[in-house]
Coordinates of C-alpha atoms in Angstrom, one line a residue:
X1 CA 30.8 5.2 30.8
X2 CA 29.9 8.9 31.1
X3 CA 26.4 10.2 30.5
X4 CA 27.8 11.9 27.4
X5 CA 29.1 8.6 26.0
X6 CA 25.8 6.9 26.7
X7 CA 23.8 9.7 25.0
X8 CA 26.1 9.6 21.9
X9 CA 25.7 5.8 21.8
X10 CA 21.9 6.1 21.9
X11 CA 21.8 8.8 19.2
X12 CA 24.0 6.7 16.9
X13 CA 21.9 3.7 17.5
X14 CA 18.7 5.6 16.6
X15 CA 20.4 6.8 13.4
X16 CA 21.6 3.4 12.5
X17 CA 18.1 2.0 12.4
X18 CA 16.9 4.7 9.9
X19 CA 20.0 4.7 7.6
X20 CA 18.9 3.9 4.0
X21 CA 20.8 0.6 3.6
X22 CA 19.7 -1.3 6.7
X23 CA 16.2 0.1 6.4
X24 CA 15.9 -1.1 2.8
X25 CA 17.4 -4.5 3.6
X26 CA 15.0 -5.1 6.4
X27 CA 12.0 -4.2 4.2
X28 CA 12.8 -5.3 0.7
X29 CA 13.4 -8.9 -0.5
X30 CA 13.5 -10.6 -3.9
X31 CA 12.1 -14.1 -3.9
X32 CA 12.1 -16.9 -6.5
X33 CA 13.7 -17.1 -10.0
X34 CA 11.0 -18.7 -12.2
X35 CA 8.2 -16.4 -11.2
X36 CA 10.0 -13.8 -9.1
X37 CA 8.2 -11.7 -6.4
X38 CA 9.1 -8.5 -4.7
X39 CA 8.4 -8.8 -1.0
X40 CA 7.9 -5.4 0.8
X41 CA 7.4 -5.8 4.6
X42 CA 5.7 -9.1 3.9
X43 CA 3.5 -7.9 1.1
X44 CA 4.1 -9.8 -2.2
X45 CA 4.2 -8.1 -5.6
X46 CA 4.6 -10.4 -8.7
X47 CA 7.4 -9.3 -11.1
X48 CA 7.7 -9.7 -14.9
X49 CA 11.0 -9.7 -16.6
X50 CA 12.1 -6.2 -17.7
X51 CA 9.1 -4.6 -16.1
X52 CA 10.5 -3.2 -12.8
X53 CA 11.2 0.6 -12.7
X54 CA 12.3 2.9 -10.0
X55 CA 12.0 6.6 -9.4
X56 CA 12.9 8.7 -6.3
X57 CA 13.2 12.2 -4.9
X58 CA 14.5 13.5 -1.6
X59 CA 17.5 14.1 0.6
X60 CA 18.0 10.5 1.6
X61 CA 17.0 8.9 -1.7
X62 CA 20.5 8.4 -3.1
X63 CA 21.4 6.0 -0.3
X64 CA 18.0 4.3 -0.6
X65 CA 18.4 3.8 -4.4
X66 CA 22.0 2.4 -3.9
X67 CA 20.6 -0.2 -1.4
X68 CA 17.5 -0.9 -3.6
X69 CA 19.6 -1.6 -6.7
X70 CA 21.9 -3.9 -4.8
X71 CA 18.8 -5.9 -3.7
X72 CA 17.0 -5.8 -7.1
X73 CA 20.1 -6.5 -9.3
X74 CA 19.3 -7.3 -12.9
X75 CA 15.5 -7.3 -12.3
X76 CA 15.6 -3.5 -12.3
X77 CA 15.0 -2.3 -15.8
X78 CA 15.6 1.5 -15.3
X79 CA 15.5 4.2 -12.7
X80 CA 15.6 8.0 -12.3
X81 CA 16.2 9.8 -9.0
X82 CA 16.2 13.5 -8.2
X83 CA 18.5 14.4 -5.4
X84 CA 19.9 17.6 -3.8
X85 CA 22.6 19.5 -5.6
X86 CA 26.1 18.4 -4.7
X87 CA 25.1 15.4 -2.6
X88 CA 27.2 12.8 -4.6
X89 CA 30.3 14.9 -4.1
X90 CA 29.5 15.4 -0.4
X91 CA 29.0 11.7 0.3
X92 CA 32.2 10.9 -1.7
X93 CA 34.2 13.4 0.3
X94 CA 32.7 11.9 3.6
X95 CA 33.8 8.4 2.5
X96 CA 30.2 7.2 2.4
X97 CA 30.6 5.0 -0.7
X98 CA 27.8 2.7 0.4
X99 CA 25.4 5.5 -0.3
X100 CA 26.6 6.0 -3.9
X101 CA 25.5 4.1 -7.0
X102 CA 27.9 1.7 -8.7
X103 CA 29.6 2.9 -11.9
X104 CA 27.3 1.0 -14.3
X105 CA 24.1 1.7 -12.4
X106 CA 20.8 1.5 -14.3
X107 CA 19.6 4.5 -12.3
X108 CA 20.1 8.0 -13.7
X109 CA 20.9 10.6 -11.1
X110 CA 19.8 14.2 -11.5
X111 CA 20.9 16.8 -8.9
X112 CA 18.9 20.0 -8.3
X113 CA 17.0 22.2 -5.8
X114 CA 19.9 24.3 -4.6
X115 CA 19.3 25.5 -1.0
X116 CA 16.2 23.2 -1.0
X117 CA 14.4 25.5 -3.5
X118 CA 12.8 24.3 -6.8
X119 CA 14.9 25.2 -9.8
X120 CA 15.4 24.4 -13.5
X121 CA 17.5 21.3 -12.7
X122 CA 14.9 20.0 -10.3
X123 CA 12.2 20.6 -13.0
X124 CA 14.3 18.7 -15.5
X125 CA 14.4 15.7 -13.1
X126 CA 10.7 16.0 -12.4
X127 CA 9.9 16.0 -16.1
X128 CA 12.0 12.9 -16.7
X129 CA 10.2 11.1 -13.8
X130 CA 6.8 12.2 -15.2
X131 CA 7.7 10.8 -18.7
X132 CA 8.8 7.5 -17.2
X133 CA 5.6 7.2 -15.2
X134 CA 3.4 8.0 -18.3
X135 CA 5.1 5.3 -20.3
X136 CA 4.2 2.4 -17.9
X137 CA 1.8 -0.4 -18.7
X138 CA -0.3 -2.8 -16.6
X139 CA 2.6 -5.3 -16.7
X140 CA 5.0 -2.8 -15.0
X141 CA 5.8 -2.3 -11.3
X142 CA 7.0 1.2 -10.3
X143 CA 9.1 1.4 -7.1
X144 CA 9.0 5.0 -5.7
X145 CA 11.5 6.1 -3.1
X146 CA 10.5 9.2 -1.1
X147 CA 12.2 11.1 1.7
X148 CA 12.1 14.6 3.2
X149 CA 13.1 17.4 0.8
X150 CA 11.2 15.5 -2.0
X151 CA 8.8 18.4 -2.5
X152 CA 11.4 20.8 -3.8
X153 CA 12.8 18.1 -6.0
X154 CA 9.5 17.3 -7.8
X155 CA 8.4 20.7 -9.2
X156 CA 6.2 20.2 -12.3
X157 CA 3.6 23.0 -12.6
X158 CA 0.5 22.2 -14.6
X159 CA 0.9 23.8 -18.0
X160 CA 0.8 26.6 -18.9
X161 CA 2.0 27.6 -15.5
X162 CA 5.7 28.4 -15.4
X163 CA 7.9 27.3 -12.5
X164 CA 8.8 31.0 -11.8
X165 CA 5.1 31.9 -11.6
X166 CA 4.3 29.2 -9.2
X167 CA 7.3 30.1 -7.0
X168 CA 6.4 33.8 -7.1
X169 CA 2.9 33.0 -5.9
X170 CA 4.2 30.7 -3.1
X171 CA 6.6 33.4 -1.9
X172 CA 3.8 36.0 -2.0
X173 CA 1.6 33.8 0.2
X174 CA 4.4 33.2 2.6
X175 CA 5.1 36.9 2.9
X176 CA 1.5 37.5 3.8
X177 CA 1.7 35.0 6.7
X178 CA 0.3 31.8 5.1
X179 CA 1.0 28.7 7.1
X180 CA 3.1 25.8 5.7
X181 CA 0.0 23.7 5.4
X182 CA -1.7 26.4 3.3
X183 CA 1.4 26.7 1.0
X184 CA 1.4 23.0 0.5
X185 CA -2.3 22.9 -0.5
X186 CA -1.7 25.6 -3.1
X187 CA 1.5 23.9 -4.4
X188 CA -0.3 20.6 -4.7
X189 CA -3.3 22.1 -6.6
X190 CA -1.0 23.6 -9.2
X191 CA 1.3 20.6 -9.6
X192 CA 1.2 17.7 -12.0
X193 CA 3.0 15.2 -9.7
X194 CA 2.1 16.2 -6.2
X195 CA -1.2 15.4 -4.4
X196 CA -1.3 11.9 -5.9
X197 CA -0.5 13.0 -9.4
X198 CA 2.5 10.7 -9.9
X199 CA 0.4 7.7 -8.9
X200 CA -2.3 8.7 -11.3
X201 CA 0.1 9.1 -14.2
X202 CA 1.7 5.7 -13.5
X203 CA -1.7 3.9 -13.7
X204 CA -2.3 1.1 -14.7
X205 CA 1.1 0.1 -13.5
X206 CA 1.4 -1.2 -9.9
X207 CA 3.0 1.5 -7.7
X208 CA 4.9 0.7 -4.5
X209 CA 6.1 3.7 -2.5
X210 CA 8.8 3.3 0.2
X211 CA 8.8 6.3 2.4
X212 CA 11.2 7.8 4.9
X213 CA 9.1 10.3 6.9
X214 CA 10.4 13.7 8.1
X215 CA 6.9 14.9 9.1
X216 CA 5.3 14.8 12.5
X217 CA 2.6 12.0 12.5
X218 CA 3.8 10.5 9.2
X219 CA 0.9 11.8 7.1
X220 CA 1.2 10.3 3.6
X221 CA -0.4 13.2 1.8
X222 CA 2.1 15.7 3.4
X223 CA 5.5 13.9 3.1
X224 CA 7.1 15.4 -0.1
X225 CA 3.6 16.8 -0.8
X226 CA 2.1 13.2 -1.3
X227 CA 2.9 12.3 -4.9
X228 CA 1.5 8.8 -4.5
X229 CA -1.2 9.4 -1.9
X230 CA -4.8 10.7 -2.4
X231 CA -5.0 14.4 -1.6
X232 CA -7.6 15.4 1.0
X233 CA -7.9 18.8 -0.6
X234 CA -9.7 20.2 -3.6
X235 CA -9.4 23.2 -5.8
X236 CA -12.0 24.9 -3.5
X237 CA -9.5 24.8 -0.6
X238 CA -6.9 26.4 -2.8
X239 CA -9.3 29.2 -3.9
X240 CA -10.3 29.8 -0.2
X241 CA -6.6 30.3 0.7
X242 CA -6.0 32.7 -2.2
X243 CA -9.1 34.6 -1.2
X244 CA -8.0 34.7 2.5
X245 CA -4.7 36.4 1.5
X246 CA -6.3 38.7 -1.0
X247 CA -4.6 37.2 -4.1
X248 CA -7.5 35.8 -6.1
X249 CA -7.8 38.8 -8.3
X250 CA -4.1 39.3 -9.0
X251 CA -3.2 35.8 -10.3
X252 CA -1.2 35.2 -13.5
X253 CA -3.4 34.2 -16.4
X254 CA -1.9 30.7 -16.4
X255 CA -2.9 30.1 -12.8
X256 CA -6.4 31.4 -13.4
X257 CA -6.7 29.0 -16.4
X258 CA -5.6 25.9 -14.4
X259 CA -7.8 26.7 -11.4
X260 CA -10.9 27.2 -13.6
X261 CA -10.4 23.9 -15.3
X262 CA -9.4 21.8 -12.3
X263 CA -11.8 19.1 -11.0
X264 CA -13.8 20.5 -8.0
X265 CA -13.3 17.3 -6.0
X266 CA -10.1 15.4 -5.0
X267 CA -9.5 12.1 -6.8
X268 CA -11.4 9.4 -4.9
X269 CA -9.3 7.0 -2.7
X270 CA -10.6 4.0 -4.6
X271 CA -8.7 5.3 -7.6
X272 CA -5.5 4.5 -5.7
X273 CA -6.2 0.8 -5.5
X274 CA -3.0 0.2 -7.6
X275 CA -0.9 2.0 -5.0
X276 CA 0.8 0.7 -1.8
X277 CA 2.3 3.4 0.4
X278 CA 4.7 1.9 3.0
X279 CA 6.5 3.9 5.7
X280 CA 10.0 2.4 6.1
X281 CA 11.5 4.8 8.6
X282 CA 10.3 7.5 11.0
X283 CA 11.2 9.3 14.1
X284 CA 9.1 6.8 16.2
X285 CA 11.2 3.9 14.8
X286 CA 14.5 5.7 15.7
X287 CA 13.3 6.5 19.2
X288 CA 12.2 2.8 19.8
X289 CA 15.7 1.7 18.9
X290 CA 17.2 4.2 21.3
X291 CA 14.9 3.1 24.0
X292 CA 15.9 -0.6 23.6
X293 CA 19.6 0.4 23.7
X294 CA 19.0 2.6 26.8
X295 CA 17.5 -0.4 28.6
X296 CA 20.4 -2.5 27.5
X297 CA 22.7 0.1 29.3
X298 CA 20.7 -0.3 32.5
X299 CA 18.3 2.7 32.2
X300 CA 14.6 2.9 33.0
X301 CA 13.7 4.3 29.6
X302 CA 10.5 6.0 28.5
X303 CA 9.5 7.7 25.2
X304 CA 7.8 11.1 25.8
X305 CA 6.6 11.7 22.2
X306 CA 7.7 11.4 18.6
X307 CA 5.8 14.6 17.8
X308 CA 7.4 17.4 19.9
X309 CA 6.7 20.7 18.2
X310 CA 6.4 24.3 19.1
X311 CA 8.5 27.4 19.8
X312 CA 12.0 26.3 21.1
X313 CA 11.8 28.4 24.3
X314 CA 8.5 26.7 25.4
X315 CA 9.8 23.3 24.6
X316 CA 13.0 24.0 26.6
X317 CA 10.8 25.0 29.6
X318 CA 8.9 21.7 29.3
X319 CA 12.2 19.7 29.4
X320 CA 13.6 21.8 32.3
X321 CA 10.5 21.1 34.4
X322 CA 10.6 17.4 33.5
X323 CA 14.3 17.2 34.6
X324 CA 13.5 19.0 37.9
X325 CA 10.6 16.5 38.6
X326 CA 12.9 13.6 37.8
X327 CA 15.5 15.0 40.3
X328 CA 12.9 15.3 43.0
X329 CA 12.1 11.6 42.4
X330 CA 15.8 10.7 43.0
X331 CA 15.6 12.7 46.3
X332 CA 12.2 11.0 47.2
X333 CA 10.6 14.5 47.2
X334 CA 8.4 14.0 44.1
X335 CA 5.2 13.6 46.1
X336 CA 5.6 16.8 48.0
X337 CA 4.2 20.3 47.2
X338 CA 7.1 21.1 44.8
X339 CA 6.4 17.9 42.8
X340 CA 2.7 18.8 42.6
X341 CA 3.6 22.3 41.4
X342 CA 5.9 21.0 38.7
X343 CA 3.3 18.4 37.5
X344 CA 0.7 21.2 37.2
X345 CA 3.1 23.4 35.3
X346 CA 4.0 20.5 32.9
X347 CA 0.3 19.8 32.2
X348 CA -0.4 23.4 31.4
X349 CA 2.7 23.7 29.2
X350 CA 1.7 20.5 27.3
X351 CA -1.8 21.9 26.7
X352 CA -0.3 25.1 25.3
X353 CA 2.1 23.3 23.0
X354 CA -0.6 20.9 21.7
X355 CA 1.8 18.1 21.0
X356 CA -0.1 15.5 19.0
X357 CA -0.7 12.2 20.7
X358 CA 1.1 13.3 24.0
X359 CA -0.7 11.7 27.0
X360 CA 1.3 13.6 29.6
X361 CA -0.8 12.5 32.6
X362 CA -0.1 8.8 31.7
X363 CA 3.6 9.6 31.2
X364 CA 3.8 11.3 34.6
X365 CA 2.1 8.3 36.2
X366 CA 4.7 6.1 34.6
X367 CA 7.5 8.3 36.0
X368 CA 6.0 7.9 39.5
X369 CA 6.6 4.2 39.2
X370 CA 10.4 4.7 38.8
X371 CA 12.5 4.3 41.9
X372 CA 15.8 6.1 42.6
X373 CA 17.8 2.9 42.2
X374 CA 18.1 2.9 38.3
X375 CA 19.2 5.8 36.1
X376 CA 16.5 7.2 33.9
X377 CA 16.5 8.0 30.2
X378 CA 13.7 10.1 28.6
X379 CA 13.6 10.1 24.8
X380 CA 11.6 12.4 22.5
X381 CA 11.6 13.5 18.9
X382 CA 9.9 15.9 16.5
X383 CA 10.8 19.4 15.2
X384 CA 10.8 22.7 17.1
X385 CA 10.6 26.2 15.6
X386 CA 12.9 29.2 16.2
X387 CA 11.7 32.7 15.9
X388 CA 14.7 34.6 14.5
X389 CA 15.5 37.9 16.2
X390 CA 19.3 38.1 15.7
X391 CA 21.8 37.6 13.0
X392 CA 23.8 34.8 14.6
X393 CA 24.5 31.3 13.4
X394 CA 22.9 28.2 14.9
X395 CA 20.1 25.7 14.6
X396 CA 17.0 24.6 16.5
X397 CA 18.8 21.8 18.3
X398 CA 21.7 23.9 19.5
X399 CA 19.4 26.6 20.6
X400 CA 17.2 24.1 22.4
X401 CA 20.2 22.6 24.3
X402 CA 21.4 26.1 25.2
X403 CA 18.0 27.2 26.5
X404 CA 17.7 24.0 28.6
X405 CA 21.1 24.7 30.1
X406 CA 20.0 28.2 30.9
X407 CA 16.7 27.0 32.4
X408 CA 18.5 24.5 34.7
X409 CA 21.0 27.1 35.8
X410 CA 18.2 29.6 36.7
X411 CA 16.2 26.9 38.6
X412 CA 19.4 26.1 40.6
X413 CA 20.1 29.7 41.3
X414 CA 16.6 30.3 42.7
X415 CA 16.7 27.2 44.8
X416 CA 13.6 25.9 43.0
X417 CA 15.5 22.7 42.2
X418 CA 18.0 22.1 45.0
X419 CA 17.7 18.3 44.4
X420 CA 19.6 18.8 41.1
X421 CA 22.8 18.7 43.2
X422 CA 22.0 15.0 44.0
X423 CA 21.7 14.1 40.3
X424 CA 24.0 13.9 37.3
X425 CA 22.1 15.3 34.4
X426 CA 22.7 15.4 30.6
X427 CA 20.5 16.8 27.8
X428 CA 21.1 16.1 24.1
X429 CA 19.3 17.4 21.1
X430 CA 20.4 16.5 17.5
X431 CA 19.1 16.5 14.0
X432 CA 19.1 13.1 12.4
X433 CA 20.3 14.5 9.0
X434 CA 23.6 15.6 10.7
X435 CA 23.1 19.3 10.0
X436 CA 21.5 21.7 12.4
X437 CA 20.8 24.9 10.6
X438 CA 23.7 26.3 8.4
X439 CA 26.4 24.7 10.6
X440 CA 28.6 21.6 10.6
X441 CA 27.0 20.4 13.9
X442 CA 24.0 18.1 14.3
X443 CA 23.1 19.6 17.7
X444 CA 24.5 20.0 21.2
X445 CA 24.8 18.6 24.7
X446 CA 24.2 20.5 27.9
X447 CA 24.2 20.0 31.7
X448 CA 23.2 22.2 34.7
X449 CA 26.7 23.5 35.2
X450 CA 27.1 24.8 31.6
X451 CA 26.0 28.4 32.2
X452 CA 28.1 28.9 35.4
X453 CA 31.2 27.5 33.6
X454 CA 30.5 29.7 30.6
X455 CA 30.4 32.8 32.8
X456 CA 33.8 31.9 34.2
X457 CA 35.0 31.9 30.5
X458 CA 33.5 35.3 30.0
X459 CA 30.6 34.0 27.8
X460 CA 27.2 35.6 28.3
X461 CA 24.6 32.9 27.3
X462 CA 21.7 35.4 27.3
X463 CA 23.5 37.6 24.7
X464 CA 24.2 34.6 22.5
X465 CA 20.5 33.5 22.6
X466 CA 19.3 37.0 21.9
X467 CA 21.3 36.9 18.7
X468 CA 20.3 33.3 17.8
X469 CA 24.0 32.6 18.0
X470 CA 24.0 29.2 19.7
X471 CA 26.6 27.7 17.3
X472 CA 29.1 30.4 18.1
X473 CA 28.5 29.9 21.8
X474 CA 29.2 26.2 21.7
X475 CA 32.2 26.7 19.3
X476 CA 33.8 29.0 21.8
X477 CA 32.8 27.2 25.0
X478 CA 35.3 24.6 26.1
X479 CA 36.7 24.2 22.6
X480 CA 33.4 23.0 21.1
X481 CA 33.3 20.0 23.4
X482 CA 29.5 20.3 23.8
X483 CA 28.8 20.2 20.0
X484 CA 27.3 17.1 18.5
X485 CA 29.1 16.5 15.2
X486 CA 28.2 13.5 13.2
X487 CA 28.8 14.6 9.6
X488 CA 26.2 13.9 6.9
X489 CA 24.1 10.9 7.8
X490 CA 22.3 10.2 4.5
X491 CA 18.9 10.0 6.4
X492 CA 16.4 12.4 7.9
X493 CA 13.6 11.7 10.5
X494 CA 13.6 15.1 12.2
X495 CA 15.2 15.6 15.6
X496 CA 15.9 13.4 18.6
X497 CA 16.2 14.6 22.3
X498 CA 17.5 12.6 25.2
X499 CA 17.5 13.3 28.9
X500 CA 19.8 11.1 31.0
X501 CA 19.8 11.3 34.8
X502 CA 21.4 9.2 37.5
X503 CA 22.0 9.7 41.2
X504 CA 25.4 11.0 42.1
X505 CA 27.6 8.8 44.3
X506 CA 26.9 9.4 47.9
X507 CA 29.9 9.5 50.2

């Protein structure tokens, strides 16, 4: 098999383990008839007849709900899920029937949040979920399905704040340079359901949340703005942010009213004793599956990190230097001055990127133990950022792959990495939701020869990158052969990268 076929197999394997149906079937079991229990990852929750309810919100929740209803059967009393606009039609068109609810489902589906922005339909769904939660009693169990994109699908401003007022304030903060964490703190403070609000409204019912994480580090209070997790922020934090961006004295009257009457301290964690938050799927889980599959294919496989973040150009440099170091290892030159220089550069880059939980020195030590006899697979995941300068079409994964290709080409041209010639190298970056930016591709592949071959076809990689036009480059280059196209996957645990290297056959 080619490196490309191996990389594709690893990516599909990683996706398979975080698809809604297999994920739910692994985690969720129904036990006993007389006094039934819901088993969630080994935890037992007693069930009473006609007292099991379900709500959900997020991009992957439709498939999760379909699998959950199949498992729960007639034990499920009623459900409401809020999902992205058009998702049922898209899945139907893609032939993904297993992710759609059956015709006589007990779960009501509401579609909203066009372009991942809160709107009137999303609000309608949020209100329906709120009303269901408020109607529950101590006899009830509420199963909550959460995935990425859930925040836009759960907009319920605290009255008398209007959705338009909250959105206008959020956009104003963003335009003044507020970070995403700051925006989320303000959103949560002004929301009925976010920041633990849904769990509080459902009390005294038992609440069990099944979560598919699309956030680095899987923080419960950040995924979909933490509707069932205690918030670590208070109204004071919100006021500080509004002061910082000079907005405190130009707030709508409704926002002023809500802020002045909000509790000064967040709800204590002990007030969440009726809640169990369980992470079902994450980037780390997907990478672990890919690692096992790579070892099955004969690779020495290592996971670099499930929390790769930072500007796409810096991350591309990190991967390029890592590839060069691996190539030196295949040439038995890794312990020379060039190897030392590359290791020093990598440690400096990692310090600048501040990737959470990355122990690069330990990782580089593990690389030293790998001999040239086995092919090597390095896996990583997370989410990079792209600073838009042009008007082209692309996504962070395609741009990352193109930048890695350019970096390897330049290293070869300067002679800084002559051992590349003794290795076969492939780099893959793909989004697990199957969509990279506003394109049909999930990502792209690259190899060291990509730029030289593109130049022969009259394609200037630098020009495409300056215009953030990676999709157009890959579409035109070799008939789109280097694009990773999966179609909608029905899941989302951020991005996955794979570096595959093996020694070339020596004559």
